[in-house]
Coordinates of C-alpha atoms in Angstrom, one line a residue:
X742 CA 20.4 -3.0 34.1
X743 CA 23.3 -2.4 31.8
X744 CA 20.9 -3.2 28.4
X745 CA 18.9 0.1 29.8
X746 CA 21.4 2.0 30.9
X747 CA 22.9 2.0 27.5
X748 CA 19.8 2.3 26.0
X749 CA 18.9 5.8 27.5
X750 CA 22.0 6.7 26.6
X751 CA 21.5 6.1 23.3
X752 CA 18.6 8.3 23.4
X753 CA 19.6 11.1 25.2
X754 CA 23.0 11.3 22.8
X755 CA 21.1 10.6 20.0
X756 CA 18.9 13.9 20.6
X757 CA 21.9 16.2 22.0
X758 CA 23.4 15.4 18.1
X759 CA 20.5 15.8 16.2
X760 CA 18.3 18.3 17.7
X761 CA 14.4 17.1 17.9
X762 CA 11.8 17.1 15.1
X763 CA 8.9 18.8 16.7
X764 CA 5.1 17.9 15.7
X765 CA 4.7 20.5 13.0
X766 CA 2.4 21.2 10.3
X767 CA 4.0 22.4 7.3
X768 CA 1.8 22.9 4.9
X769 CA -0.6 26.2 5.0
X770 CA -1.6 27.4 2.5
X771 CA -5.0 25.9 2.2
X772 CA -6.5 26.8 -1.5
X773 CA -6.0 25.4 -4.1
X774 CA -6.7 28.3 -7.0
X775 CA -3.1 29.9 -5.7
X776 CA -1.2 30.5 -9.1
X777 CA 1.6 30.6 -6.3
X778 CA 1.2 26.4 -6.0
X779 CA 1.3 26.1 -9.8
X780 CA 4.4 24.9 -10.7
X781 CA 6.9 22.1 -12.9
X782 CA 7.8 19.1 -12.3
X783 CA 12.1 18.6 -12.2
X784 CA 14.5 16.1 -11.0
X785 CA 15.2 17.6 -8.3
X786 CA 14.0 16.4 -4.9
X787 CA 12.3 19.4 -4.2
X788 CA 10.3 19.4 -7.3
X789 CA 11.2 23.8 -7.6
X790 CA 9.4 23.8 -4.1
X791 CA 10.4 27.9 -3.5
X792 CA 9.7 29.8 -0.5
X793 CA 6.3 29.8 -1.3
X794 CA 5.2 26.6 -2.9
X795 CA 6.4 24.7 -0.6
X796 CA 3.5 25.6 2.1
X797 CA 1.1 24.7 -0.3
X798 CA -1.3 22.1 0.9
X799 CA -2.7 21.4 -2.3
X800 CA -0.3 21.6 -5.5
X801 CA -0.8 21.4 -9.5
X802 CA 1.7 19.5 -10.3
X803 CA 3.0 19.8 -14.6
X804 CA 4.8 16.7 -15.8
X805 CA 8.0 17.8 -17.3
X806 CA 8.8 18.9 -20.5
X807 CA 4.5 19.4 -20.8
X808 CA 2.5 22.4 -21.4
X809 CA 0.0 23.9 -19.1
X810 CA -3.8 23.5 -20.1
X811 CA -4.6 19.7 -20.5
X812 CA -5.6 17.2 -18.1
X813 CA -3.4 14.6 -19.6
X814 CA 0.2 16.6 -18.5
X815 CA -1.0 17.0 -15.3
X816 CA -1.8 15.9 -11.5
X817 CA -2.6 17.7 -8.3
X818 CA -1.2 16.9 -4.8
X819 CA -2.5 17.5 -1.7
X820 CA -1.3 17.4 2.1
X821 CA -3.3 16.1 5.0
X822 CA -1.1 16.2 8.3
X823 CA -2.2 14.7 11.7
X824 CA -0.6 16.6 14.8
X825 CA 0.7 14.5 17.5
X826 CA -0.8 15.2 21.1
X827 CA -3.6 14.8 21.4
X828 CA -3.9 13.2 17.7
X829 CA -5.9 15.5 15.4
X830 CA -6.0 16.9 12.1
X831 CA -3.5 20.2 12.0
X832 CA -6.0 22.0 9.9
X833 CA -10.0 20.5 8.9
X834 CA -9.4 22.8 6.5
X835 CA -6.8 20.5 4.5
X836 CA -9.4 17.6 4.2
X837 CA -12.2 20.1 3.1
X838 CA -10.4 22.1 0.8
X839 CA -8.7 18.7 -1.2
X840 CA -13.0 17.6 -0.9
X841 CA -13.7 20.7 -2.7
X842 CA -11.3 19.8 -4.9
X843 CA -12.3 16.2 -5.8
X844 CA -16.3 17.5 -6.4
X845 CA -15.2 19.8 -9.0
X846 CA -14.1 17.3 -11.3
X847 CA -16.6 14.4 -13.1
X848 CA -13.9 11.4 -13.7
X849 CA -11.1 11.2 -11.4
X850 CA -8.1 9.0 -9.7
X851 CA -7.5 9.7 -6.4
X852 CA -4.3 7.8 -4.6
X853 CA -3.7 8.3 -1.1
X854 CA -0.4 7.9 0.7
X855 CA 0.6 7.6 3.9
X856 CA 4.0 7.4 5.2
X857 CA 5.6 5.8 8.0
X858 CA 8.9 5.8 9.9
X859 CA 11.3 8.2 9.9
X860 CA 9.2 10.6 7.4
X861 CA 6.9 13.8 7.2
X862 CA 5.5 16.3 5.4
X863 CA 8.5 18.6 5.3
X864 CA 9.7 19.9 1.9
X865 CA 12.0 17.4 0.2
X866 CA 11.1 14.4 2.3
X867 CA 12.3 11.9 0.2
X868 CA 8.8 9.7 0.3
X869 CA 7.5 13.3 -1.3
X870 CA 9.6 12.7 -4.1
X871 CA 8.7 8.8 -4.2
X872 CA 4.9 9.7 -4.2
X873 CA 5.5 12.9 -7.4
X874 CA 7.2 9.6 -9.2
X875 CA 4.5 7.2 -8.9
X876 CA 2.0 9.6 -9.8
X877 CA 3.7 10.8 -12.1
X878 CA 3.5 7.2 -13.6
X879 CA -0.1 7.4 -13.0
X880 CA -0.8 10.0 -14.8
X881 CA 0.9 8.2 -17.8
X882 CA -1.2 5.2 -17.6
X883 CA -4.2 7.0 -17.1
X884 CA -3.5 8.6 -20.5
X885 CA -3.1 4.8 -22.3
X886 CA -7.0 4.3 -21.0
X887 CA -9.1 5.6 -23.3
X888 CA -11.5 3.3 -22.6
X889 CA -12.1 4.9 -19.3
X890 CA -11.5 8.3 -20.7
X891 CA -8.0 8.1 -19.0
X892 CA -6.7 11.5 -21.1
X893 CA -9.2 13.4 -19.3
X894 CA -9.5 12.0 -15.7
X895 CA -7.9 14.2 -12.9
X896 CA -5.6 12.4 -11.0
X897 CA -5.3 13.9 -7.5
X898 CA -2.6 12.5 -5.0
X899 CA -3.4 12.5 -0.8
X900 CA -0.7 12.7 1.1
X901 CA -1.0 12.2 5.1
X902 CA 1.5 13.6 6.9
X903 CA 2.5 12.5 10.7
X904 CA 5.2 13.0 12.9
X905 CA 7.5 9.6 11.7
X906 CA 10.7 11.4 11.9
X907 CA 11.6 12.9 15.4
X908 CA 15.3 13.4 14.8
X909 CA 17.3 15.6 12.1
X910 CA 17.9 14.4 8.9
X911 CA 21.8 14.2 10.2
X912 CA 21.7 11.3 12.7
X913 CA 22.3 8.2 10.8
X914 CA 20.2 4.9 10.9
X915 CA 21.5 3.6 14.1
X916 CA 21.0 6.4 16.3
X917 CA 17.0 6.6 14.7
X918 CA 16.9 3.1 16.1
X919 CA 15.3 4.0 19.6
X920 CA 12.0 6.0 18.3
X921 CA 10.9 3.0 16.6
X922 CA 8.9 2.5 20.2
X923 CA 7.6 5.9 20.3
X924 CA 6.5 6.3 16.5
X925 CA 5.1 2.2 16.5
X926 CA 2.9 3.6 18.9
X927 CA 2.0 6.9 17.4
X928 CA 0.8 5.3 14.4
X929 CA -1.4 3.1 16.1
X930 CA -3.2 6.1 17.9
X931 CA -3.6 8.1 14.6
X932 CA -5.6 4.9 12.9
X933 CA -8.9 6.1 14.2
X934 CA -8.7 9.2 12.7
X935 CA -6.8 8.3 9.7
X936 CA -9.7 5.7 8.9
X937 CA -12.8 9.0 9.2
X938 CA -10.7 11.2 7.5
X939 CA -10.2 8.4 4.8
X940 CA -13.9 8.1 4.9
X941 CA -14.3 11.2 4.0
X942 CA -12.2 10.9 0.9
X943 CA -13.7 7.7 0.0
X944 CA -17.5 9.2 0.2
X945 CA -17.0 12.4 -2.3
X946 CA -14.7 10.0 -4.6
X947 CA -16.9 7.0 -5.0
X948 CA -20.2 7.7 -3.9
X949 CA -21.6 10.1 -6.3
X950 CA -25.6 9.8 -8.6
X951 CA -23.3 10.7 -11.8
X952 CA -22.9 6.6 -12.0
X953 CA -21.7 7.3 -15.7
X954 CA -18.3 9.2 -14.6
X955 CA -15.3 7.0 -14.1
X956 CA -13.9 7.4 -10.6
X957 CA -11.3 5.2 -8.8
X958 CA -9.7 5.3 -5.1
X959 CA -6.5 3.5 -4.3
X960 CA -4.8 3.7 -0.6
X961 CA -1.3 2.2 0.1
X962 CA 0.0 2.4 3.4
X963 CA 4.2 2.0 3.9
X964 CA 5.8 1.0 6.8
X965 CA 4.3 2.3 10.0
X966 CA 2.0 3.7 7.6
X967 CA 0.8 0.3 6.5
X968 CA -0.1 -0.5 10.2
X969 CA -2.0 2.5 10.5
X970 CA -4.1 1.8 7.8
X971 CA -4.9 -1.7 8.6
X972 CA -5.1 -1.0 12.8
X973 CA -7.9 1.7 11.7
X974 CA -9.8 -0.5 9.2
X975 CA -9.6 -3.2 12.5
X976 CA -10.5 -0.6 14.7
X977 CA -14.0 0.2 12.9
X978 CA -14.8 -2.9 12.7
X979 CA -16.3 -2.4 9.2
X980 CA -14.0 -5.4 7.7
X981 CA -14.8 -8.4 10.2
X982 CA -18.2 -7.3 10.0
X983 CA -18.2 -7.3 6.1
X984 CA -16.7 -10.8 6.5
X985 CA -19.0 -12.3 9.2
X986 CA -22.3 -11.0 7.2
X987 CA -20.9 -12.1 3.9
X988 CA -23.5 -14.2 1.5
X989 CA -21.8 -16.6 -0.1
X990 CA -21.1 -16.3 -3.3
X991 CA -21.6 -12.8 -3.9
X992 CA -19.2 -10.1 -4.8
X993 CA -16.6 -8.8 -1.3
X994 CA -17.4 -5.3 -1.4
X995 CA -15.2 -2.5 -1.1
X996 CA -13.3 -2.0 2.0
X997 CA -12.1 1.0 1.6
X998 CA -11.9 2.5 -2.0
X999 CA -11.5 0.1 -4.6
X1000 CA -8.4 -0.9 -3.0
X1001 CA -5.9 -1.0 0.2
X1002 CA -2.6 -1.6 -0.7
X1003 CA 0.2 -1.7 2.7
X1004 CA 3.7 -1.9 1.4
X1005 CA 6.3 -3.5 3.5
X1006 CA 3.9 -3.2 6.5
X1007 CA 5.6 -3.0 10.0
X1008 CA 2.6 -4.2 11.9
X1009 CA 1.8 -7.4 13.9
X1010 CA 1.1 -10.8 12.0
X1011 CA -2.0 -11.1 14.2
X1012 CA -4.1 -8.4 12.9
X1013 CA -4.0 -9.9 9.4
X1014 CA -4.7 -13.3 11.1
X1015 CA -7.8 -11.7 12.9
X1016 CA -9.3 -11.0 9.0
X1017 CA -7.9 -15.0 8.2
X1018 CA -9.6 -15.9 11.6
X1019 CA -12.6 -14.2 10.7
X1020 CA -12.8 -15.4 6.7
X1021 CA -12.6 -19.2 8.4
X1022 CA -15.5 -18.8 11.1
X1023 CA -17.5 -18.0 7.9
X1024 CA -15.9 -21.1 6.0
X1025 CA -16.9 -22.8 9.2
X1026 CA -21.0 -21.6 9.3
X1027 CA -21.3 -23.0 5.8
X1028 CA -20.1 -26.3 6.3
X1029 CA -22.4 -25.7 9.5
X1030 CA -25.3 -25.9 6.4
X1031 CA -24.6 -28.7 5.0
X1032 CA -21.9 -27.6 2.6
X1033 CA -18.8 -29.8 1.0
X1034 CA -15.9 -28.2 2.0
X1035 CA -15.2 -27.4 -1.5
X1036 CA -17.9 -25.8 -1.9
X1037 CA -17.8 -23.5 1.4
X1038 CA -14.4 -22.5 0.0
X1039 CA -14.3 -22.3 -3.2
X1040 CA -17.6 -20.5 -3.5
X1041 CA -17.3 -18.4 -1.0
X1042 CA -16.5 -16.0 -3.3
X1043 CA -17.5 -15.3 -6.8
X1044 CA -15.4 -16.5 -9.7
X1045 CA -15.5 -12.4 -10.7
X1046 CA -14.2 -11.4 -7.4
X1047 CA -11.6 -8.2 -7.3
X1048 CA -9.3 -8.4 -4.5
X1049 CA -9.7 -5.7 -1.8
X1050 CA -6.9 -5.5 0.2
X1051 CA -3.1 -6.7 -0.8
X1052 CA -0.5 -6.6 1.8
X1053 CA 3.2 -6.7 0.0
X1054 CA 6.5 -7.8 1.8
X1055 CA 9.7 -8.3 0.2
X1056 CA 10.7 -12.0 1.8
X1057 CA 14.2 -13.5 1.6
X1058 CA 12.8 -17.1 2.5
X1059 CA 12.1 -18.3 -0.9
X1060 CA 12.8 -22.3 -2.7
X1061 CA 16.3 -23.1 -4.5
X1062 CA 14.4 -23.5 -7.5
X1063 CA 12.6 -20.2 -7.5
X1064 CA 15.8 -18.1 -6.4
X1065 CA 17.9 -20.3 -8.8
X1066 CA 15.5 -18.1 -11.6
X1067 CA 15.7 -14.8 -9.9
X1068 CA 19.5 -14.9 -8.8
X1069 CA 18.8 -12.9 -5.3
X1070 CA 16.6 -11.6 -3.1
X1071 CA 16.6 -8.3 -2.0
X1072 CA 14.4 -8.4 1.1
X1073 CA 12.8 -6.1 3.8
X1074 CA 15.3 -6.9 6.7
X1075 CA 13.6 -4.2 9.0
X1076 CA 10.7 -5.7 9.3
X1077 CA 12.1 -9.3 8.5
X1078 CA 14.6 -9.1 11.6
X1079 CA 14.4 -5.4 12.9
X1080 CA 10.8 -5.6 13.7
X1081 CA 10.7 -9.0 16.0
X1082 CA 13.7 -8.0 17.6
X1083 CA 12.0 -4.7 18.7
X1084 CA 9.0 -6.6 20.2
X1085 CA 11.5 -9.8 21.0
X1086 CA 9.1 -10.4 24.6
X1087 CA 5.7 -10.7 22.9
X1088 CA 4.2 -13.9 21.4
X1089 CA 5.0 -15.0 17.8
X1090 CA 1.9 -14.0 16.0
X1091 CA 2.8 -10.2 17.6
X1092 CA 6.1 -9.9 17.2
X1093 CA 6.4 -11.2 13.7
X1094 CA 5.5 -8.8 10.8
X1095 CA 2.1 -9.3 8.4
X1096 CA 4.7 -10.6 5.8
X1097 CA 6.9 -12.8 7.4
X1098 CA 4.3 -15.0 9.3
X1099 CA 4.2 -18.2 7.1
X1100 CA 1.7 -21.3 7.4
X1101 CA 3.2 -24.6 8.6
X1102 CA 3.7 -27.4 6.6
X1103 CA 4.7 -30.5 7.4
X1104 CA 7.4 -32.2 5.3
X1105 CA 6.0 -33.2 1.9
X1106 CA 2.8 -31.7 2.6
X1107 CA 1.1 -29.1 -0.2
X1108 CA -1.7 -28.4 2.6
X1109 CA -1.0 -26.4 6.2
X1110 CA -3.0 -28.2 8.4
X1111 CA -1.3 -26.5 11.6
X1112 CA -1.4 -23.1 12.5
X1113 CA -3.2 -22.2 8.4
X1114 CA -2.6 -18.5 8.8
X1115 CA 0.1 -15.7 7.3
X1116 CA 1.1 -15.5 3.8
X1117 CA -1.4 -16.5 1.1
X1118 CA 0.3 -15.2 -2.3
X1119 CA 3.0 -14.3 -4.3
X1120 CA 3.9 -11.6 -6.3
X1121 CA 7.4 -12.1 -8.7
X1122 CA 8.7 -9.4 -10.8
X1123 CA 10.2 -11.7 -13.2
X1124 CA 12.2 -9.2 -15.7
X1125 CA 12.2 -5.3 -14.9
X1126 CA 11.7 -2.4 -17.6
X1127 CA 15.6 -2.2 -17.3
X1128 CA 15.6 1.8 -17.0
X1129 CA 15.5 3.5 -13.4
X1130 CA 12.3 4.0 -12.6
X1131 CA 12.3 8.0 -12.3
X1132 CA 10.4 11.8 -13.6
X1133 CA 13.8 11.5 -16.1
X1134 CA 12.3 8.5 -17.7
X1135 CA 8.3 9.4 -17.2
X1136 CA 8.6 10.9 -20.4
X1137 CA 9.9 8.1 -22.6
X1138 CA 6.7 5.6 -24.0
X1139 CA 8.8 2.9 -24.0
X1140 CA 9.6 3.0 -20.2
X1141 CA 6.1 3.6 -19.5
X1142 CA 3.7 1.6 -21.1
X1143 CA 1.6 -0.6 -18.9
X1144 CA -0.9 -2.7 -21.3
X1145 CA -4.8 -2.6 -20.5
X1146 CA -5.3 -6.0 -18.1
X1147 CA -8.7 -6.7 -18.7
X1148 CA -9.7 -10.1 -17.7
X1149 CA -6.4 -11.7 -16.4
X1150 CA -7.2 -12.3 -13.1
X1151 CA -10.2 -14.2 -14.0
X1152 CA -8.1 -16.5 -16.6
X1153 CA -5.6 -17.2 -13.8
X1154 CA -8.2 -18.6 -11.4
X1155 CA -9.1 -21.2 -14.2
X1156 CA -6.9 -23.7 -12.1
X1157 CA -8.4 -22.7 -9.0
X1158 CA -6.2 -24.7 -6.7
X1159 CA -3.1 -23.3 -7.7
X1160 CA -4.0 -20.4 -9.6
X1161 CA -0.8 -18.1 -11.7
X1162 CA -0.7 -15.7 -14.0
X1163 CA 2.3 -16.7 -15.5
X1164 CA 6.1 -16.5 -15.1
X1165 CA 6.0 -14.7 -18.8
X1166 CA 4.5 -11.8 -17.1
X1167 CA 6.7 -9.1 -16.2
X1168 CA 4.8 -8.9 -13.0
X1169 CA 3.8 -12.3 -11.6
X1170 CA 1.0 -13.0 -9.2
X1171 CA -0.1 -16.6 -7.7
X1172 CA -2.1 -18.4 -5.0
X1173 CA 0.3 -20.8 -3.7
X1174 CA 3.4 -20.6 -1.7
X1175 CA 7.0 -21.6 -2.7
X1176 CA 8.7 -21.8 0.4
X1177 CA 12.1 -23.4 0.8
X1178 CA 12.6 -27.2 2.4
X1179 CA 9.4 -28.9 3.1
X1180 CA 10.2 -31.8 0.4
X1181 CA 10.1 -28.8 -2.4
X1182 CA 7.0 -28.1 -4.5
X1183 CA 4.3 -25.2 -4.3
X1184 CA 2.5 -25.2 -1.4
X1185 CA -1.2 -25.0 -1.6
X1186 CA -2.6 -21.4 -0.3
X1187 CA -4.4 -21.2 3.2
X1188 CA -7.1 -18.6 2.1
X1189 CA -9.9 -19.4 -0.8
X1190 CA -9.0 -19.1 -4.3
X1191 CA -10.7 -16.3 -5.0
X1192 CA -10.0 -14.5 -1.6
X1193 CA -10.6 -10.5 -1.4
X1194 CA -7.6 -10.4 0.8
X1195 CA -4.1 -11.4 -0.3
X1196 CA -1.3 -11.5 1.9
X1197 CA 1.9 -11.7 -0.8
X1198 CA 5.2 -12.3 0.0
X1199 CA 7.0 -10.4 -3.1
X1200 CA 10.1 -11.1 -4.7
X1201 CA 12.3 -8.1 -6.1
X1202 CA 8.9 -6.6 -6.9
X1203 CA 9.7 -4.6 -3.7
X1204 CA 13.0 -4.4 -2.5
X1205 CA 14.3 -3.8 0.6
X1206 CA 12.1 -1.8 2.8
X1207 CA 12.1 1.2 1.0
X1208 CA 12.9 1.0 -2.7
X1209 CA 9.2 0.4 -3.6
X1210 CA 8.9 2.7 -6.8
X1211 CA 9.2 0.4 -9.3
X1212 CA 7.4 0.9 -12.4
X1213 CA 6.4 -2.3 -13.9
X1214 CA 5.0 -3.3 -10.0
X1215 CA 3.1 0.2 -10.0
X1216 CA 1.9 -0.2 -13.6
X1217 CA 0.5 -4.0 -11.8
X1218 CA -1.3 -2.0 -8.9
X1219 CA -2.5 0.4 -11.3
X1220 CA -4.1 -2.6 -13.2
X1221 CA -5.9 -3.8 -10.4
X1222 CA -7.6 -0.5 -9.8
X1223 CA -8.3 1.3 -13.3
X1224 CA -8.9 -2.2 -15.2
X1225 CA -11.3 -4.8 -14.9
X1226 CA -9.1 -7.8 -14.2
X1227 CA -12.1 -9.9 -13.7
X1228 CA -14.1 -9.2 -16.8
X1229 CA -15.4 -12.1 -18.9

């Protein structure tokens, strides 16, 4: 009685001090051809966000110290909020106008964000400022890909907008701590409609007759923004269905743009177990036909197979060995301890984040034979670009060069069992686990070697749960999107 007691308190003192952050939308001004939303980038959080650009839903953005006219020193962004009760889009006239805006242009790069606790689409948000960065990065490895025409391919930036914060700015961390209930929920109820709206999106980017323009759809999902994203794509139904009607051997396709990317995720282990589950049952109905189990696995997917969905989760668990290299670990401890603790009554699988849920092993075994679900993969930055990632530094070619990546995925899987790209990369990705105890060693992944979906536990790639702009690990997602990582 006292635990609940003290935790109304808590709330009710928390929104005396801080005043409440009503469901709002704040962007308004709807087309895009206002000179008004034309404007530099800075340094500044606000980006020179004036009285009037700053109700702009959809902005052209200039990279700094750039000139006007050409494609390459430039990106648009655009603001899609979802009201709170009942959960709807503010204004259609957000998704249609940012539709309009994707038709006009033949080759394009559209990234979609969507935001999670503690966050909106108020001027300044700092995960405003995060997103300009990365695309401002974008922008500069779009212009190293002539190949693709990268110098003259819009890049347009989506930003969803929901009510994450419901407190001022001026309350500190702690006193935030009782909405995590509230706004857990919320993002659950808006995946529906995040998922159609996204659909929208995805139809006028990717499908289109012109099959010889080059256009590309990435969506990452942070936080209670990552389980939006994958509670919608669970919601439709599209994904298990995809898996479940899968003939082997072909090509996973898309299951939502060219790739979902949820960063940090603070959703339940057992949704990403459902797609494992799901992946397995179809294992299951080929060694139902006669297959080896090699083969039901190992073919199950094409040797040329793109992943489709990466979940990223900076872990603290890691081997001596592998922290011995890297010195520390600077891991998510909100969804790492923060999240279980929040959901402390419910059963493992719920109350431990996509990330954190591991496989079993027994001593001195490479193979989970218990309980084969959770993490699948690892990604390792191994040596940063040494420079703050930041629009001070976008300028410099040196701090942003990310290399064409044709073909390395497919090189990597040439040890299937334990496939790695290498700890010379800056950015290391493998299929195997190194887990600490257990008789050391890497432990064998639980998911085929050529799996669409990769659930990586990341080291310093993603630190913390929030410091996620980093550039060599964006100029790594980039890769996976705007290169063909599987070509021959």
């Amino acid at each position: 009685m006292k635990k609940f007691l003290s935790l109304a308190l808590l709330i009710s003192f928390s929104s005396l001090i801080g005043g409440c952050v009503g469901s709002q939308q704040y962007r308004k001004y709807i087309s895009y051809n206002l000179s008004d939303c034309y404007f530099y980038l800075n340094y500044a959080p606000t980006s020179k966000e004036n009285s009037t650009s700053r109700h702009c839903s959809i902005q052209k953005n200039i990279m700094p110290n750039r000139a006007t006219g050409p494609v390459r020193d430039r990106y648009y962004l655009s603001f899609i909020e979802i009201d709170e009760n009942p959960s709807r889009l503010f204004d259609s006239k957000q998704v249609e106008s940012t539709i309009d805006l994707i038709n006009s242009k033949n080759n394009v790069f559209v990234i979609v964000y969507i935001h999670g606790w503690r966050h909106n689409a108020d001027v300044a948000d700092s995960d405003i400022q995060k997103f300009r960065t990365l695309l401002a990065y974008s922008r500069e490895f779009l212009n190293q890909r002539p190949g693709i025409d990268g110098s003259e391919t819009e890049l347009i930036g989506i930003y969803v907008g929901w009510r994450g914060r419901t407190q001022s700015k001026l309350l500190n961390s702690v006193l935030f701590a009782p909405t995590v209930w509230s706004r857990k929920t919320k993002s659950d109820e808006h995946a529906s409609l995040l998922i159609d709206t996204l659909r929208q999106i995805e139809s006028t980017t990717i499908t289109r007759s012109d099959k010889s323009a080059h256009r590309k759809m990435l969506t990452y999902g942070h936080s209670f923004g990552g389980n939006m994203l994958l509670t919608g794509l669970l919601n439709e139904e599209k994904v298990i269905s995809q898996i479940a009607d899968h003939s082997h051997g072909r090509q996973f396709p898309r299951t939502l743009g060219d790739l979902v990317l949820l960063i940090n995720p603070a959703s339940e282990a057992s949704k990403w177990i459902a797609i494992q589950e799901a992946m397995n049952e179809r294992v299951d109905a080929e060694l139902s036909r006669g297959r080896s189990e090699r083969l039901a696995r190992r073919r199950l997917f094409p040797l040329e197979q793109k992943p489709r969905m990466i979940a990223m989760t900076a872990t603290c668990d890691w081997s001596e060995g592998e922290l011995k290299r890297k010195k520390s670990a600077r891991c998510d401890s909100a969804t790492d301890f923060f999240f279980p603790m929040a959901w402390f009554f419910k059963n493992k699988r719920d109350k431990t984040a996509v990330g954190h849920y591991k496989p079993n092993y027994e001593p001195g075994e490479i193979y989970s034979r218990t309980d084969p679900y959770g993490a699948s993969h690892e990604i390792i930055l191994n040596y940063s670009a040494g420079k703050q990632t930041s629009l001070s530094n976008v300028n410099k070619k040196d701090l942003t060069k990310c290399d064409v990546a044709n073909g390395w995925l497919l090189r990597a899987r040439e040890i299937p069992e334990l496939w790695d790209s290498g700890s010379n990369k800056r950015v290391q990705f493998r299929r195997g686990l190194s887990l600490p105890g257990g008789g050391g060693g890497t432990k064998r992944s639980i998911v085929p070697y050529n799996s669409p979906f990769w659930n990586a536990r990341v080291l310093n790639a993603v630190e913390n749960h929030g410091d996620y702009v980093s550039y060599p690990t964006w100029c790594a997602v980039n890769q996976l999107v705007l290169d063909d990582v599987t070509a021959k």
